[in-house]
Amino acid sequence: MSLTTIAVEHLSKTFGHSPVLQDVGFEIRAGERVALVGPSGSGKSTLLRHLVGLTKANRHSDSRVTVMDRCIQRRGRLARGSRAQRCRTGYIFQQFNLVGRLSVMTNVLIGRLGCMPRWRALIGRFTPEEHEMALRSLKRVGLEELAHQRANTLSGGQMQRVAIARVLMQDADIILADEPIASLDPRSAREVMDTLQRINEEDGRTIVVSLHQVDYARDYCQRAIALKHGQVYFDGPIDQLTDIRLAYLYANAELDKPHESRFPASAPTALRVAG
Amino acid sequence: MSTATPSSRHWRKPPFITNPLLRWGILIGCVVYAVWALYTLPFDWARIQEGMSRAQRIFSGAFPPSFERSELLIEGLLESFKIAILATLLGLALSVPIAFMAARNIAAKPIYLLGRGLIITARSFHPVIVAILFVKAVGFGPIAGVLTLTIYSIGFVAKMLAERIEEIDWGQVEALRSSGTRYVAVLQFAVLPQIMPRQIGLAMYQLDSNLRASAVVGIVGAGGIGATLMNAFGRYDYAFALAITLVIIAVILVVEAISGRIRRNIW
C-alpha cells in the first residue's frame, strides 16, 4: 500500500446554481490526523460526504476520489465495488445517527453489517466473536457498562462515543468525522476528541475531522485543510495556520455566520473568558 | 388609515371569506341546491308512511331480544373473529412490502409508482363493494370475507406505513450506508426499528376495524356474524336479530377498548 490513503482530484460540486466545492484537491497519508476547518457553508460536510460516496460530484468535472488505492467515484459516478470499499471507512456524524430504538450493543454491532456475508447481515445473526469485538470496542470508548441500555436514553457525548465504537467495530482504516463535537458541551467534546486521538495513536487509523472550533483543531490535529467558499484556502501543518491566516479565512464570511457578526467586537474575548 | 381610528373598540372576528359577494353567493347557492335536490329526488310519501308502520312492527317484534338460538350466534361471532384475524394477518404481511415499495425516499421511481398504484386500487372501493365482487368470484362464505378484508387492510395499513417510512430520520439510514451495509440490511436495521411502534399500532387498529367491517361484509354474503344477522332478518326473527345486534355492539366496544389500551401503551 502506498503512503497516500485519501486522494481527491479536481472535485467540484454544485447544488442548484450555487457552487459548494470548486476544484478541490489534496492527498492524505495513512495515519495522519487532519482537521478540516472553515466557516460554515464552506463545503466541509459536502467534501467528507464525497469521500464515502454519500454525495456524487458534478458529472462534467474531471473529478476523482480515491481511498486506499481504490476508486470511490470518478467524474461524478460511483465506482463499481464502492459499497465494499465503504466498509473500510468509518463515518461519524454531528447528529450521531444511532438507531435510537436499538440497544447500545446492537448499535455497535451493526457497524459490522457491511462486511458480513449477505444472509447473515439480513437476519442480523452476529457471531460470539463479533459480540466480543463489540464489547471490546465499547470498552475502548469507556461505555461497556451501558451495553444493554437503549441508545436513545444516552447523553449526547455518550451517543457520539457509541458512534465511535461502531466505527471501531467496522475496523475502519480511515475515520471521517463530520462536526463530531458541534452539538456537545465542552467536557463531552474533549472526551470525544481524546477518544479519537487515542484511536489514531494506538491503531494508526487515519482521522479526518471537520471542526468549526479552531482551538480543538490546534489541540488535536497535526495538519489542517481550510476551505473557503468551496476552495482549498490552506493546506499544511496546523502551526502554520496562524491567527492572521485564520482572520483571512473567516473574513468576508459574515453572510454565512450572521450570528457572529452581530456581536460587538469585544464579545468574543468576553465569551472566551466566561467559557 | 382613517378606518383604523377607534370608531369601535371591539374586535370582530374577520369573516371566513372576505369577499361579501362570494360569501353570500356560496351560502345562497348551497340553500338553493339543497331545496332543488329535495324537490327532484323521488320521495314517495305514501310508501314512507306504509314503511313506518312496518318499522314499528319490526321493533315491537324485536323486544325482548331473544338469545334462544345463542349457539348460532356464537358460531357466527367466532367465524367473524376468524375472518377478521386471518384477514389482518394476511393484510399486514402484504402491506409491509407494499408500504416499502410506496415510500418515495427508499424506493426507485417505477417501484414507488407501482406501490402507490396498488394502495390506491385497494382504497378506491368500499369493503362492501369489494365483498360483492368477491362473493361473485369465490361464492358465498368466509373466504370472500377474508379476501375482502385483506384488501381493506392493505389499503389502510400500507398507506399509513408508507407515510411513516417517508418521515423517518434519514441520518440513521446514511450512517449504515456509509459503513457499506447492503440495501436490505439497511431497511432491516435503520428503517424497521423506526417504524415498528407505528406498525404495531396500525395492526391493533386494523384488527378492530376488520372485526367491525366483517359484520358489514357478512350482510352481502361474505360469512360471519353479518350472515347470521341477514338470515335472522330473512326469517322475520326480529328478536334474534336484535340480540345479534346487541352482541356485535358489545364485542366491538370490548375489542376497541383493548386495542386502544394497547396502542396507547405502545405509541
XYZ file of C-alpha atoms in Angstrom:
542
model
C 0.000 0.000 0.000
C 1.269 3.403 -0.887
C 1.580 6.081 1.746
C -1.289 8.080 0.315
C -4.586 6.818 1.674
C -7.026 9.508 0.507
C -6.584 11.320 -2.797
C -9.010 13.921 -4.062
C -8.517 15.475 -7.507
C -10.423 18.311 -9.183
C -13.516 17.800 -7.062
C -16.339 20.214 -7.880
C -19.904 20.136 -6.653
C -22.785 22.453 -7.410
C -26.141 22.391 -5.636
C -28.639 24.068 -7.939
C -26.756 27.143 -9.062
C -24.512 27.618 -6.044
C -21.057 26.070 -6.261
C -20.198 24.326 -2.987
C -16.854 22.831 -3.939
C -14.608 24.193 -6.663
C -11.691 22.168 -7.956
C -10.718 20.789 -4.559
C -7.670 18.554 -4.446
C -5.423 17.143 -1.723
C -3.783 13.960 -0.524
C -3.794 12.485 2.955
C -1.218 9.969 4.117
C -2.067 6.924 6.216
C -2.104 7.574 9.941
C -2.488 11.342 9.688
C -4.786 13.375 11.910
C -6.263 16.092 9.736
C -8.604 18.898 10.705
C -10.962 20.291 8.116
C -11.725 23.887 9.063
C -13.554 26.785 7.540
C -16.631 28.921 8.048
C -19.975 27.139 7.918
C -21.184 26.775 4.371
C -17.631 26.437 3.096
C -18.217 22.854 1.984
C -16.624 20.785 4.774
C -19.528 18.353 5.158
C -20.063 18.062 1.415
C -16.388 17.231 0.952
C -16.474 14.489 3.603
C -19.656 13.015 2.121
C -17.893 12.691 -1.229
C -15.199 10.544 0.364
C -17.680 7.748 1.159
C -19.912 8.222 -1.854
C -22.914 9.622 0.046
C -22.764 12.544 -2.389
C -21.693 12.405 -6.017
C -19.588 15.095 -7.670
C -20.618 17.106 -10.723
C -20.948 14.984 -13.821
C -18.843 17.072 -16.172
C -15.886 17.740 -13.925
C -12.743 15.690 -14.204
C -13.027 14.675 -10.573
C -11.698 11.607 -8.898
C -11.827 10.362 -5.311
C -9.522 7.525 -4.373
C -9.464 5.908 -0.940
C -6.825 3.308 -0.114
C -5.887 2.904 -3.782
C -9.472 2.079 -4.733
C -11.565 4.462 -6.763
C -14.718 5.611 -4.938
C -16.101 7.935 -7.578
C -14.873 9.339 -10.831
C -16.401 12.098 -12.949
C -19.460 12.082 -10.707
C -20.180 8.365 -10.979
C -19.770 5.885 -8.129
C -17.220 3.208 -8.971
C -18.290 -0.412 -9.003
C -17.499 -2.070 -5.711
C -17.547 1.237 -3.864
C -20.009 -0.274 -1.386
C -17.496 -2.897 -0.293
C -14.856 -0.185 -0.134
C -17.015 1.821 2.258
C -16.647 -0.878 4.921
C -13.056 0.289 5.310
C -14.115 3.865 6.005
C -15.912 4.844 9.160
C -18.117 7.908 9.290
C -19.110 9.885 12.370
C -21.961 12.375 12.184
C -22.733 15.563 14.066
C -26.157 14.150 14.937
C -24.660 10.753 15.985
C -27.243 8.884 13.873
C -27.594 5.948 16.210
C -30.679 3.788 15.777
C -32.449 5.101 18.847
C -34.751 2.174 19.500
C -31.993 -0.428 19.478
C -29.609 -1.201 22.311
C -26.136 0.290 22.505
C -24.712 -3.170 21.850
C -26.746 -3.636 18.666
C -25.806 -0.157 17.508
C -22.158 -1.109 17.785
C -22.713 -4.499 16.145
C -24.395 -3.017 13.075
C -21.104 -1.346 12.195
C -20.137 -4.840 11.097
C -23.070 -5.373 8.716
C -21.186 -4.051 5.699
C -18.541 -6.737 5.762
C -20.710 -9.659 6.859
C -21.966 -12.320 4.453
C -25.213 -11.244 2.824
C -27.555 -13.733 4.519
C -26.091 -13.220 7.971
C -26.419 -9.449 7.636
C -30.010 -9.874 6.536
C -31.164 -11.838 9.559
C -28.787 -9.952 11.840
C -27.121 -13.008 13.328
C -23.879 -11.899 14.931
C -21.261 -14.446 15.978
C -19.905 -14.670 19.544
C -16.601 -13.250 18.243
C -18.450 -10.241 16.908
C -20.193 -9.763 20.245
C -16.809 -9.890 21.952
C -15.392 -7.403 19.478
C -18.314 -5.069 20.101
C -17.727 -5.249 23.851
C -14.034 -4.502 23.316
C -14.960 -1.511 21.167
C -17.330 -0.247 23.850
C -14.634 -0.721 26.470
C -12.253 1.407 24.422
C -14.705 4.301 24.430
C -15.435 3.661 28.111
C -19.082 2.668 27.822
C -19.113 -1.098 28.301
C -21.466 -0.862 31.273
C -24.139 0.754 29.100
C -24.140 -2.048 26.510
C -27.699 -3.116 27.119
C -29.302 0.281 27.501
C -31.402 1.698 24.685
C -29.416 4.137 22.557
C -31.923 6.982 22.831
C -31.513 7.086 26.618
C -27.880 8.222 26.385
C -26.457 11.731 26.597
C -25.028 13.397 23.514
C -21.419 12.722 24.429
C -22.167 9.081 25.189
C -24.015 8.717 21.882
C -21.041 10.083 19.975
C -18.725 7.655 21.745
C -21.070 4.789 20.799
C -20.796 6.043 17.220
C -17.016 5.826 17.562
C -17.362 2.288 18.901
C -19.454 1.482 15.830
C -16.627 2.718 13.632
C -14.146 0.614 15.611
C -16.421 -2.387 15.082
C -16.159 -1.685 11.384
C -12.397 -1.969 11.831
C -12.151 1.011 9.518
C -8.706 2.188 8.491
C -9.999 5.682 7.915
C -12.337 7.573 10.215
C -14.151 10.579 8.800
C -15.856 12.727 11.412
C -18.267 15.430 10.312
C -18.518 18.048 13.090
C -18.433 15.307 15.743
C -18.432 17.742 18.661
C -20.559 20.576 17.302
C -23.590 19.678 19.411
C -21.715 18.650 22.567
C -20.811 20.504 25.730
C -17.080 21.276 26.211
C -16.408 18.337 28.519
C -18.101 15.774 26.260
C -16.337 17.376 23.305
C -12.964 16.834 24.984
C -13.858 13.214 25.739
C -14.819 12.553 22.140
C -11.706 14.228 20.741
C -9.485 12.413 23.274
C -11.016 9.121 22.178
C -10.393 9.882 18.515
C -6.814 10.908 19.227
C -6.156 7.762 21.247
C -7.514 5.570 18.443
C -5.278 7.338 15.957
C -2.192 6.948 18.127
C -2.807 3.360 19.219
C -4.093 1.859 15.964
C -2.665 4.213 13.379
C -6.078 4.787 11.825
C -6.269 7.890 9.654
C -8.588 10.544 11.029
C -10.142 13.430 9.104
C -12.310 15.589 11.301
C -14.215 18.714 10.357
C -14.331 21.249 13.148
C -15.567 24.744 13.455
C -13.705 25.424 16.663
C -10.128 26.110 15.602
C -8.907 25.657 19.198
C -9.823 21.997 19.060
C -8.117 21.624 15.685
C -4.913 23.083 17.157
C -5.074 20.822 20.204
C -5.806 17.577 18.453
C -4.597 17.647 14.848
C -1.231 17.817 13.130
C -2.452 19.107 9.824
C -5.218 21.408 8.705
C -7.055 21.779 5.443
C -9.024 25.004 5.370
C -11.875 25.553 2.959
C -13.233 28.942 1.989
C -16.062 29.351 -0.493
C -15.556 25.771 -1.597
C -11.868 26.125 -2.392
C -8.807 24.944 -0.525
C -7.544 28.059 1.228
C -4.845 26.470 3.337
C -3.279 23.023 3.493
C -0.347 22.421 5.779
C 0.885 21.816 9.327
C -1.547 23.159 11.894
C 1.027 25.518 13.477
C 1.303 27.382 10.197
C -2.406 28.167 10.331
C -1.617 31.431 12.085
C -4.068 33.866 13.592
C -3.615 36.193 10.635
C -4.410 33.412 8.187
C -7.417 32.469 10.293
C -8.626 36.055 10.262
C -8.478 35.980 6.475
C -10.182 32.578 6.439
C -13.156 33.866 8.370
C -13.112 37.350 6.824
C -15.954 38.195 4.434
C -17.735 35.105 5.644
C -20.292 37.116 7.605
C -23.009 36.141 5.202
C -22.546 32.564 6.313
C -22.294 33.359 10.012
C -24.816 36.106 10.709
C -24.972 35.488 14.461
C -21.274 36.155 14.989
C -21.145 39.357 13.032
C -23.945 40.763 15.171
C -21.822 40.693 18.332
C -19.828 43.801 19.272
C -16.111 43.494 18.687
C -15.312 42.812 22.326
C -17.801 39.989 22.710
C -15.638 37.048 21.573
C -12.978 37.636 24.213
C -15.602 38.140 26.867
C -17.229 34.876 25.881
C -13.920 33.053 25.961
C -13.194 34.227 29.487
C -16.628 33.134 30.606
C -16.209 29.743 28.967
C -55.667 54.718 7.899
C -58.880 56.505 8.775
C -60.662 53.161 9.117
C -58.255 52.251 11.909
C -59.431 55.126 14.121
C -61.254 53.872 17.196
C -64.782 54.078 15.860
C -65.405 50.753 17.588
C -63.080 49.409 20.279
C -64.428 45.889 19.932
C -62.609 43.347 17.875
C -64.758 41.479 15.409
C -63.854 38.096 14.037
C -62.984 38.574 10.378
C -65.340 36.567 8.149
C -64.011 33.267 6.796
C -64.467 34.515 3.209
C -63.508 38.167 2.844
C -65.411 38.989 -0.330
C -69.073 39.594 0.778
C -70.412 38.828 -2.688
C -68.687 35.443 -2.718
C -69.680 34.769 0.911
C -73.403 35.327 0.366
C -73.279 33.765 -3.090
C -71.938 30.458 -1.741
C -74.463 30.434 1.112
C -77.446 31.096 -1.172
C -76.126 28.614 -3.717
C -75.981 25.845 -1.106
C -79.532 26.513 0.110
C -80.908 26.626 -3.449
C -79.170 23.370 -4.346
C -80.464 21.585 -1.225
C -84.051 22.663 -1.906
C -83.789 21.670 -5.558
C -82.282 18.262 -4.690
C -85.009 17.572 -2.129
C -87.660 18.566 -4.672
C -86.360 16.465 -7.557
C -85.484 13.243 -5.677
C -88.315 10.721 -6.000
C -89.589 10.598 -2.420
C -92.758 8.535 -2.297
C -94.533 9.778 0.842
C -97.199 7.094 0.654
C -94.587 4.321 0.779
C -92.736 6.026 3.595
C -95.958 6.109 5.625
C -96.540 2.452 4.893
C -92.945 1.683 5.884
C -93.282 3.462 9.191
C -95.907 1.044 10.405
C -93.764 -1.870 9.200
C -90.784 -0.491 11.094
C -92.964 -0.216 14.155
C -93.938 -3.872 13.753
C -90.284 -4.914 13.454
C -89.238 -3.014 16.544
C -92.140 -4.241 18.628
C -91.376 -7.767 17.405
C -87.738 -7.361 18.340
C -88.464 -6.763 22.031
C -87.421 -8.512 24.110
C -84.266 -9.718 22.315
C -84.127 -13.494 22.131
C -80.984 -15.414 22.916
C -82.709 -18.747 22.323
C -80.516 -19.703 19.393
C -77.350 -18.478 21.031
C -75.195 -21.315 19.660
C -75.879 -19.958 16.164
C -74.915 -16.517 17.380
C -71.682 -17.728 18.947
C -70.861 -19.703 15.849
C -71.328 -16.628 13.659
C -69.324 -14.487 16.034
C -66.440 -16.950 16.124
C -66.468 -17.069 12.346
C -66.280 -13.286 12.251
C -63.311 -13.393 14.606
C -61.586 -15.946 12.400
C -62.257 -13.851 9.303
C -61.013 -10.675 10.958
C -57.841 -12.226 12.398
C -56.907 -14.085 9.229
C -57.544 -11.004 7.101
C -55.493 -8.834 9.458
C -52.520 -11.215 9.375
C -52.699 -11.624 5.617
C -53.230 -7.913 5.085
C -50.272 -6.977 7.314
C -47.997 -9.499 5.625
C -48.831 -7.971 2.263
C -48.943 -4.340 3.326
C -45.423 -4.192 4.791
C -43.687 -4.893 1.448
C -46.197 -2.701 -0.373
C -45.536 0.125 2.091
C -41.795 -0.160 1.459
C -42.490 -0.038 -2.272
C -44.678 3.033 -1.873
C -42.252 5.135 0.192
C -40.645 7.741 -2.030
C -37.436 8.003 -0.030
C -36.403 4.353 -0.219
C -37.965 3.041 -3.431
C -36.939 3.717 -7.010
C -39.449 5.715 -9.030
C -41.102 2.851 -11.020
C -41.440 0.718 -7.889
C -42.839 3.680 -5.999
C -45.481 4.220 -8.677
C -46.378 0.524 -8.616
C -46.692 0.568 -4.820
C -48.810 3.722 -4.818
C -50.947 2.225 -7.572
C -51.596 -0.901 -5.511
C -52.574 1.186 -2.496
C -54.881 3.442 -4.496
C -56.558 0.427 -6.083
C -57.059 -1.195 -2.686
C -58.500 2.025 -1.259
C -60.741 3.032 -4.109
C -63.705 0.787 -3.218
C -65.632 0.466 -0.018
C -65.284 -3.025 1.508
C -68.952 -3.746 0.803
C -68.412 -3.315 -2.932
C -65.244 -5.410 -2.814
C -67.193 -8.051 -0.866
C -69.914 -8.169 -3.525
C -67.222 -8.743 -6.160
C -65.556 -11.498 -4.162
C -68.853 -13.192 -3.335
C -69.498 -13.349 -7.078
C -65.957 -14.612 -7.696
C -65.467 -17.253 -4.971
C -69.029 -17.825 -3.804
C -70.822 -17.212 -0.502
C -68.901 -17.780 2.692
C -65.954 -16.740 4.798
C -63.315 -16.932 2.023
C -64.912 -13.953 0.337
C -64.870 -12.151 3.699
C -61.188 -12.859 4.308
C -60.209 -11.680 0.830
C -62.297 -8.521 1.131
C -60.870 -7.527 4.487
C -57.334 -8.319 3.305
C -57.727 -5.773 0.535
C -59.254 -3.341 3.024
C -56.292 -3.818 5.407
C -53.741 -3.282 2.642
C -55.388 -0.039 1.624
C -55.181 1.427 5.096
C -52.085 -0.105 6.702
C -49.829 0.164 3.643
C -50.764 3.801 3.123
C -50.181 4.848 6.727
C -46.980 2.833 6.979
C -45.611 4.269 3.734
C -46.209 7.745 5.091
C -44.377 6.842 8.288
C -41.445 5.499 6.274
C -41.259 8.776 4.389
C -40.882 10.578 7.729
C -38.005 8.532 9.152
C -34.791 10.079 10.393
C -32.653 9.753 7.275
C -29.414 10.096 9.230
C -29.725 6.575 10.596
C -30.014 5.270 7.044
C -26.960 7.252 5.950
C -24.985 6.003 8.935
C -25.466 2.422 7.802
C -24.976 3.213 4.126
C -21.724 4.991 4.889
C -20.428 1.797 6.505
C -21.143 -0.198 3.343
C -24.267 -2.001 4.537
C -26.373 -3.566 1.787
C -29.798 -2.156 0.973
C -31.924 -4.868 2.571
C -29.885 -4.845 5.774
C -30.270 -1.054 5.899
C -34.046 -1.500 5.754
C -33.840 -4.109 8.484
C -31.663 -2.156 10.902
C -32.283 1.517 10.164
C -35.847 1.687 8.833
C -37.732 -1.111 10.598
C -36.824 -0.088 14.171
C -38.073 3.413 13.436
C -41.441 2.345 12.064
C -42.064 -0.538 14.491
C -44.233 1.334 17.029
C -46.456 2.691 14.267
C -46.609 -0.751 12.694
C -47.870 -2.372 15.887
C -50.366 0.422 16.491
C -51.719 0.067 12.972
C -52.022 -3.687 13.367
C -54.118 -3.309 16.528
C -56.295 -0.660 14.932
C -56.787 -2.724 11.800
C -57.796 -5.786 13.828
C -60.672 -3.992 15.495
C -61.559 -2.203 12.292
C -61.687 -5.558 10.459
C -63.929 -7.010 13.147
C -66.399 -4.180 12.625
C -66.193 -4.471 8.864
C -66.609 -8.253 8.971
C -70.118 -7.763 10.365
C -70.934 -5.469 7.452
C -69.496 -7.570 4.644
C -71.298 -10.600 6.088
C -74.559 -8.963 5.103
C -73.705 -9.193 1.403
C -72.814 -12.861 1.795
C -69.214 -12.914 2.912
C -69.801 -15.067 6.012
C -69.525 -14.377 9.727
C -71.955 -12.713 12.123
C -73.265 -10.489 9.312
C -74.563 -13.562 7.512
C -76.263 -14.751 10.696
C -77.878 -11.342 11.078
C -79.075 -11.351 7.485
C -80.576 -14.842 7.918
C -82.404 -13.735 11.059
C -83.973 -10.863 9.114
C -84.847 -13.216 6.286
C -86.773 -15.438 8.703
C -88.569 -12.443 10.274
C -86.879 -13.439 13.547
C -86.524 -9.851 14.735
C -85.920 -10.758 18.366
C -82.898 -12.803 17.392
C -81.717 -10.030 15.046
C -81.807 -7.558 17.924
C -79.868 -9.991 20.102
C -77.203 -10.275 17.395
C -77.011 -6.504 17.018
C -76.566 -6.024 20.767
C -73.824 -8.640 20.894
C -71.996 -7.030 17.955
C -72.059 -3.678 19.737
C -70.798 -5.234 22.967
C -67.983 -7.148 21.263
C -66.811 -4.120 19.314
C -66.814 -1.970 22.428
C -64.674 -4.511 24.257
C -62.250 -5.029 21.369
C -61.898 -1.315 20.789
C -61.157 -0.730 24.458
C -58.491 -3.443 24.475
C -56.802 -2.340 21.263
C -56.985 1.290 22.309
C -55.207 0.491 25.538
C -52.503 -1.499 23.775
C -51.956 1.254 21.219
C -51.742 3.902 23.909
C -49.061 1.972 25.717
C -47.018 1.383 22.587
C -47.243 4.715 20.796
